[in-house]
Amino acid sequence: MPQPPHAPPHVSQPQQAPQPPAAPQPPAAPQPQQAPQPQPQPHHGPQPHHGPQPSHGPSSPPQHAPVPSAARDTTGHIQLPPGGPVPLPAAPVAPAHAGTGNTTLAVLLIGPAGAGKTTVAKYWAQSRRVPTAHISLDDVREWVCSGFADPQAGWNDHSEAQYRLARRTCGFAARNFLANNISCIVDDAVFPDRPVVGLGGWKRHVGPGLLPVVLLPGLEIVLERNAKRSGNRRLSDEEVARIHGRMAGWYGSGLPIIDNSQYDVATTAQLLDETLARAMASPPTW
């Protein structure tokens, strides 16, 4: 405190003398235009000490922007390819009796109630060497719990709308499975004489590469199998006979037909695989 009164002007001048050499003029040397303005430079000098952190703060967020993307990669996020119309599968290299092999394909297994199409489709999907999914249209229809329109109570606009919705949902699922290299087999009681419950909708929702196969055992077989069912899956004998008679219209349609009256599930699945291999080599017209 005594020193400032003795020579305040002299002390202030030596303090300012070290500032010019310590001033940030050397870093500002690459900018000769700022040299004639020494005052703004000292003002900028303190700012890099006090304000560079806040000034660089707003610029840092864009530098941290890629961090969330890296975080997404570490959270297990997987981008799945979208499903498009299923094209025709390539013909298998092996002979038809060797089956479909490792080919990725979409199958529609058609049959009346009691034909065993759901059991055969699931067995075929489980026995393949490549990933294969099974979708039963009846199961998808029954996803609707409250307000389910049971066709056994009568076929009307409500039950038809739910059938169309279930078929479209199955088509979406089949396309998505195929787009991700997973084969798919769908089973449904498709009628040859009913456009609503026909092949046109399946071809539109899945794609031209869908391979339809008809599973059609004898009437006595479907009656026997239907008698073992319960709940809304069991139909009256009259209804079973009517459906079976209408399914006979597939004969002469050009679609491959398997009569599994005398075959067990494993043998029928093997015949299905061989039938599909022939259909891949020479696709049916439908």
Tab-separated table of C-alpha atoms in Angstrom:
chain	number	residue	atom	x	y	z
A	1	MET	CA	0.000	0.000	0.000
A	2	PRO	CA	2.858	2.584	0.606
A	3	GLN	CA	4.403	1.862	-2.773
A	4	PRO	CA	1.554	3.121	-4.975
A	5	PRO	CA	1.599	6.646	-3.465
A	6	HIS	CA	5.382	7.004	-3.997
A	7	ALA	CA	5.429	6.326	-7.689
A	8	PRO	CA	2.094	5.311	-9.036
A	9	PRO	CA	2.789	6.708	-12.504
A	10	HIS	CA	6.212	5.026	-12.660
A	11	VAL	CA	4.872	1.676	-11.443
A	12	SER	CA	1.961	1.724	-13.867
A	13	GLN	CA	4.260	2.424	-16.799
A	14	PRO	CA	6.596	-0.536	-16.117
A	15	GLN	CA	3.518	-2.734	-15.731
A	16	GLN	CA	2.308	-1.651	-19.158
A	17	ALA	CA	5.787	-2.137	-20.611
A	18	PRO	CA	5.756	-5.946	-20.076
A	19	GLN	CA	2.267	-6.140	-21.595
A	20	PRO	CA	3.365	-5.260	-25.168
A	21	PRO	CA	5.835	-8.155	-25.283
A	22	ALA	CA	3.297	-10.419	-23.553
A	23	ALA	CA	0.446	-9.148	-25.731
A	24	PRO	CA	-1.028	-11.722	-28.169
A	25	GLN	CA	0.413	-9.798	-31.121
A	26	PRO	CA	2.688	-12.707	-32.174
A	27	PRO	CA	-0.340	-15.013	-32.683
A	28	ALA	CA	-2.057	-12.112	-34.454
A	29	ALA	CA	1.021	-11.611	-36.658
A	30	PRO	CA	-0.481	-13.738	-39.466
A	31	GLN	CA	-3.195	-11.095	-39.624
A	32	PRO	CA	-1.371	-7.845	-40.536
A	33	GLN	CA	-4.613	-5.919	-40.831
A	34	GLN	CA	-5.274	-6.288	-37.113
A	35	ALA	CA	-1.784	-4.944	-36.269
A	36	PRO	CA	-2.774	-1.240	-36.504
A	37	GLN	CA	-5.524	-1.921	-33.979
A	38	PRO	CA	-3.688	-2.894	-30.803
A	39	GLN	CA	-6.651	-2.123	-28.533
A	40	PRO	CA	-9.002	-4.740	-29.932
A	41	GLN	CA	-6.229	-7.315	-29.710
A	42	PRO	CA	-5.758	-6.984	-25.934
A	43	HIS	CA	-9.526	-7.125	-25.621
A	44	HIS	CA	-9.497	-10.302	-27.704
A	45	GLY	CA	-6.546	-11.484	-25.651
A	46	PRO	CA	-8.480	-11.607	-22.364
A	47	GLN	CA	-11.510	-13.053	-24.124
A	48	PRO	CA	-9.678	-16.202	-25.190
A	49	HIS	CA	-8.825	-16.615	-21.506
A	50	HIS	CA	-12.292	-15.862	-20.137
A	51	GLY	CA	-14.634	-16.437	-23.055
A	52	PRO	CA	-13.161	-19.166	-25.255
A	53	GLN	CA	-14.916	-21.841	-23.285
A	54	PRO	CA	-18.401	-20.330	-23.657
A	55	SER	CA	-17.626	-19.374	-27.272
A	56	HIS	CA	-16.456	-22.908	-28.059
A	57	GLY	CA	-19.337	-24.303	-25.999
A	58	PRO	CA	-22.023	-23.659	-28.626
A	59	SER	CA	-19.719	-24.969	-31.341
A	60	SER	CA	-19.062	-28.190	-29.379
A	61	PRO	CA	-22.619	-29.639	-29.732
A	62	PRO	CA	-22.193	-30.240	-33.467
A	63	GLN	CA	-18.921	-31.971	-32.629
A	64	HIS	CA	-20.823	-34.243	-30.220
A	65	ALA	CA	-23.606	-34.868	-32.780
A	66	PRO	CA	-22.094	-38.147	-34.031
A	67	VAL	CA	-22.096	-39.507	-30.499
A	68	PRO	CA	-25.835	-40.340	-30.505
A	69	SER	CA	-25.400	-42.270	-33.758
A	70	ALA	CA	-22.619	-44.293	-32.169
A	71	ALA	CA	-24.866	-44.792	-29.165
A	72	ARG	CA	-27.609	-46.143	-31.431
A	73	ASP	CA	-25.147	-48.642	-32.864
A	74	THR	CA	-24.364	-49.899	-29.377
A	75	THR	CA	-27.996	-50.290	-28.292
A	76	GLY	CA	-28.734	-53.165	-30.649
A	77	HIS	CA	-30.618	-51.113	-33.240
A	78	ILE	CA	-30.763	-53.111	-36.497
A	79	GLN	CA	-32.010	-51.668	-39.765
A	80	LEU	CA	-34.191	-54.281	-41.485
A	81	PRO	CA	-34.774	-54.174	-45.222
A	82	PRO	CA	-38.386	-53.442	-46.171
A	83	GLY	CA	-40.460	-56.198	-47.693
A	84	GLY	CA	-41.450	-55.903	-51.341
A	85	PRO	CA	-43.374	-58.190	-53.687
A	86	VAL	CA	-41.904	-61.677	-53.614
A	87	PRO	CA	-40.351	-62.631	-56.973
A	88	LEU	CA	-40.157	-66.119	-58.404
A	89	PRO	CA	-37.469	-68.183	-56.674
A	90	ALA	CA	-34.562	-69.535	-58.658
A	91	ALA	CA	-34.814	-73.149	-59.722
A	92	PRO	CA	-32.939	-75.489	-57.361
A	93	VAL	CA	-29.613	-76.781	-58.599
A	94	ALA	CA	-30.288	-80.266	-57.227
A	95	PRO	CA	-32.853	-82.566	-58.898
A	96	ALA	CA	-36.493	-82.237	-57.908
A	97	HIS	CA	-36.420	-85.349	-55.713
A	98	ALA	CA	-33.768	-83.620	-53.582
A	99	GLY	CA	-36.298	-80.937	-52.616
A	100	THR	CA	-35.970	-77.190	-52.263
A	101	GLY	CA	-32.624	-77.308	-50.482
A	102	ASN	CA	-31.489	-73.928	-49.175
A	103	THR	CA	-33.747	-71.850	-51.414
A	104	THR	CA	-35.653	-68.981	-49.848
A	105	LEU	CA	-39.249	-69.132	-51.063
A	106	ALA	CA	-42.851	-68.270	-50.233
A	107	VAL	CA	-45.464	-71.052	-50.179
A	108	LEU	CA	-49.245	-71.057	-49.933
A	109	LEU	CA	-50.610	-74.413	-48.755
A	110	ILE	CA	-54.277	-74.752	-49.674
A	111	GLY	CA	-56.700	-77.327	-48.323
A	112	PRO	CA	-60.133	-77.941	-46.823
A	113	ALA	CA	-60.800	-78.181	-43.107
A	114	GLY	CA	-59.262	-81.404	-41.834
A	115	ALA	CA	-56.744	-81.757	-44.659
A	116	GLY	CA	-53.878	-81.350	-42.183
A	117	LYS	CA	-52.460	-78.284	-43.946
A	118	THR	CA	-51.553	-76.446	-40.731
A	119	THR	CA	-49.791	-79.490	-39.258
A	120	VAL	CA	-47.938	-80.238	-42.494
A	121	ALA	CA	-46.967	-76.598	-43.043
A	122	LYS	CA	-45.511	-76.297	-39.557
A	123	TYR	CA	-43.638	-79.599	-39.878
A	124	TRP	CA	-42.203	-78.601	-43.246
A	125	ALA	CA	-41.079	-75.236	-41.868
A	126	GLN	CA	-39.393	-76.874	-38.863
A	127	SER	CA	-37.625	-79.545	-40.922
A	128	ARG	CA	-35.936	-77.224	-43.432
A	129	ARG	CA	-32.202	-76.500	-43.273
A	130	VAL	CA	-32.735	-72.764	-43.697
A	131	PRO	CA	-34.802	-70.284	-41.633
A	132	THR	CA	-38.479	-70.775	-42.459
A	133	ALA	CA	-41.584	-69.238	-40.871
A	134	HIS	CA	-45.106	-70.640	-40.728
A	135	ILE	CA	-48.219	-68.466	-40.713
A	136	SER	CA	-51.721	-69.854	-40.329
A	137	LEU	CA	-54.438	-67.518	-41.560
A	138	ASP	CA	-56.900	-68.968	-39.028
A	139	ASP	CA	-54.529	-68.017	-36.222
A	140	VAL	CA	-54.176	-64.485	-37.576
A	141	ARG	CA	-57.949	-64.119	-37.889
A	142	GLU	CA	-58.309	-65.108	-34.246
A	143	TRP	CA	-55.984	-62.317	-33.173
A	144	VAL	CA	-59.218	-60.341	-33.086
A	145	CYS	CA	-60.613	-61.164	-29.635
A	146	SER	CA	-63.464	-58.796	-28.937
A	147	GLY	CA	-65.649	-58.496	-32.005
A	148	PHE	CA	-64.313	-61.596	-33.774
A	149	ALA	CA	-66.502	-62.415	-36.756
A	150	ASP	CA	-66.698	-66.210	-36.785
A	151	PRO	CA	-67.501	-67.456	-40.308
A	152	GLN	CA	-69.328	-70.406	-38.743
A	153	ALA	CA	-71.940	-67.951	-37.544
A	154	GLY	CA	-72.517	-66.905	-41.153
A	155	TRP	CA	-70.467	-65.332	-43.907
A	156	ASN	CA	-71.291	-61.621	-44.050
A	157	ASP	CA	-69.614	-58.273	-44.682
A	158	HIS	CA	-68.089	-58.315	-41.187
A	159	SER	CA	-66.490	-61.750	-41.512
A	160	GLU	CA	-65.354	-61.000	-45.058
A	161	ALA	CA	-63.687	-57.760	-43.945
A	162	GLN	CA	-61.821	-59.572	-41.169
A	163	TYR	CA	-60.743	-62.287	-43.583
A	164	ARG	CA	-59.386	-59.703	-46.012
A	165	LEU	CA	-57.578	-57.966	-43.149
A	166	ALA	CA	-56.020	-61.236	-41.953
A	167	ARG	CA	-54.923	-62.142	-45.482
A	168	ARG	CA	-53.293	-58.743	-45.963
A	169	THR	CA	-51.564	-59.058	-42.577
A	170	CYS	CA	-50.199	-62.465	-43.592
A	171	GLY	CA	-49.006	-60.949	-46.862
A	172	PHE	CA	-47.137	-58.194	-45.031
A	173	ALA	CA	-45.499	-60.768	-42.770
A	174	ALA	CA	-44.530	-63.043	-45.664
A	175	ARG	CA	-42.901	-60.199	-47.603
A	176	ASN	CA	-40.974	-59.052	-44.546
A	177	PHE	CA	-39.730	-62.570	-43.849
A	178	LEU	CA	-38.600	-63.035	-47.454
A	179	ALA	CA	-36.884	-59.620	-47.480
A	180	ASN	CA	-34.821	-60.786	-44.509
A	181	ASN	CA	-33.914	-64.161	-46.058
A	182	ILE	CA	-36.493	-66.186	-44.144
A	183	SER	CA	-38.765	-68.484	-46.140
A	184	CYS	CA	-42.456	-68.471	-45.337
A	185	ILE	CA	-45.344	-70.901	-45.712
A	186	VAL	CA	-48.931	-69.736	-45.242
A	187	ASP	CA	-51.905	-72.115	-44.977
A	188	ASP	CA	-55.435	-71.129	-45.906
A	189	ALA	CA	-58.642	-72.711	-47.177
A	190	VAL	CA	-58.653	-71.005	-50.570
A	191	PHE	CA	-61.664	-71.810	-52.747
A	192	PRO	CA	-61.335	-72.073	-56.521
A	193	ASP	CA	-64.819	-70.703	-57.154
A	194	ARG	CA	-64.851	-67.704	-54.797
A	195	PRO	CA	-62.922	-64.592	-55.855
A	196	VAL	CA	-63.100	-63.119	-52.353
A	197	VAL	CA	-61.503	-66.188	-50.777
A	198	GLY	CA	-59.314	-66.833	-53.796
A	199	LEU	CA	-55.771	-66.720	-55.084
A	200	GLY	CA	-55.954	-63.194	-56.493
A	201	GLY	CA	-55.703	-61.577	-53.075
A	202	TRP	CA	-52.741	-63.722	-52.081
A	203	LYS	CA	-50.889	-62.944	-55.280
A	204	ARG	CA	-51.552	-59.238	-54.762
A	205	HIS	CA	-50.438	-59.171	-51.114
A	206	VAL	CA	-47.427	-61.499	-51.343
A	207	GLY	CA	-46.198	-61.290	-54.920
A	208	PRO	CA	-45.932	-63.300	-58.139
A	209	GLY	CA	-43.316	-65.580	-56.598
A	210	LEU	CA	-45.824	-67.214	-54.247
A	211	LEU	CA	-45.995	-70.970	-54.911
A	212	PRO	CA	-49.451	-72.485	-54.222
A	213	VAL	CA	-49.886	-76.190	-53.489
A	214	VAL	CA	-53.195	-77.953	-52.750
A	215	LEU	CA	-53.445	-80.576	-50.023
A	216	LEU	CA	-56.578	-82.633	-50.729
A	217	PRO	CA	-57.127	-85.996	-49.012
A	218	GLY	CA	-60.320	-88.021	-49.347
A	219	LEU	CA	-63.580	-86.971	-47.752
A	220	GLU	CA	-63.535	-89.748	-45.144
A	221	ILE	CA	-60.096	-88.583	-43.996
A	222	VAL	CA	-61.128	-84.956	-43.457
A	223	LEU	CA	-64.292	-86.072	-41.662
A	224	GLU	CA	-62.228	-88.231	-39.326
A	225	ARG	CA	-59.733	-85.461	-38.608
A	226	ASN	CA	-62.464	-82.864	-38.135
A	227	ALA	CA	-64.125	-85.073	-35.511
A	228	LYS	CA	-60.965	-84.807	-33.378
A	229	ARG	CA	-61.131	-81.030	-33.308
A	230	SER	CA	-62.716	-78.815	-30.675
A	231	GLY	CA	-63.938	-75.263	-30.318
A	232	ASN	CA	-64.623	-73.101	-33.349
A	233	ARG	CA	-62.132	-75.156	-35.385
A	234	ARG	CA	-64.555	-78.076	-35.469
A	235	LEU	CA	-67.193	-77.919	-38.190
A	236	SER	CA	-70.297	-79.930	-38.819
A	237	ASP	CA	-70.016	-82.954	-41.098
A	238	GLU	CA	-72.255	-81.210	-43.617
A	239	GLU	CA	-70.006	-78.170	-43.706
A	240	VAL	CA	-66.886	-80.308	-44.069
A	241	ALA	CA	-68.424	-82.235	-46.960
A	242	ARG	CA	-69.506	-79.007	-48.662
A	243	ILE	CA	-66.045	-77.453	-48.372
A	244	HIS	CA	-64.357	-80.639	-49.572
A	245	GLY	CA	-66.627	-80.805	-52.609
A	246	ARG	CA	-65.813	-77.249	-53.576
A	247	MET	CA	-62.087	-77.878	-53.124
A	248	ALA	CA	-62.326	-80.567	-55.790
A	249	GLY	CA	-62.520	-77.678	-58.266
A	250	TRP	CA	-58.727	-77.380	-57.990
A	251	TYR	CA	-58.381	-80.480	-60.148
A	252	GLY	CA	-57.655	-79.270	-63.654
A	253	SER	CA	-56.587	-75.824	-62.409
A	254	GLY	CA	-52.907	-76.442	-63.095
A	255	LEU	CA	-51.937	-76.201	-59.436
A	256	PRO	CA	-50.025	-79.130	-57.936
A	257	ILE	CA	-52.233	-81.341	-55.743
A	258	ILE	CA	-51.116	-83.779	-53.055
A	259	ASP	CA	-53.516	-86.488	-51.881
A	260	ASN	CA	-52.206	-87.262	-48.415
A	261	SER	CA	-54.909	-89.742	-47.508
A	262	GLN	CA	-52.371	-92.562	-46.953
A	263	TYR	CA	-49.381	-90.505	-45.792
A	264	ASP	CA	-48.233	-89.420	-42.371
A	265	VAL	CA	-47.105	-85.869	-41.641
A	266	ALA	CA	-43.402	-86.468	-42.303
A	267	THR	CA	-44.036	-88.173	-45.643
A	268	THR	CA	-46.497	-85.484	-46.707
A	269	ALA	CA	-43.967	-82.760	-45.840
A	270	GLN	CA	-41.356	-84.548	-47.945
A	271	LEU	CA	-43.778	-84.778	-50.868
A	272	LEU	CA	-44.542	-81.084	-50.424
A	273	ASP	CA	-40.851	-80.232	-50.621
A	274	GLU	CA	-40.397	-82.251	-53.801
A	275	THR	CA	-43.537	-80.706	-55.307
A	276	LEU	CA	-42.212	-77.236	-54.560
A	277	ALA	CA	-38.881	-78.083	-56.187
A	278	ARG	CA	-40.708	-79.019	-59.395
A	279	ALA	CA	-42.834	-75.872	-59.155
A	280	MET	CA	-39.683	-73.757	-58.855
A	281	ALA	CA	-38.278	-75.355	-61.997
A	282	SER	CA	-41.582	-74.900	-63.850
A	283	PRO	CA	-43.818	-72.385	-62.019
A	284	PRO	CA	-47.571	-73.050	-62.337
A	285	THR	CA	-49.781	-70.527	-64.107
A	286	TRP	CA	-52.379	-69.074	-61.776
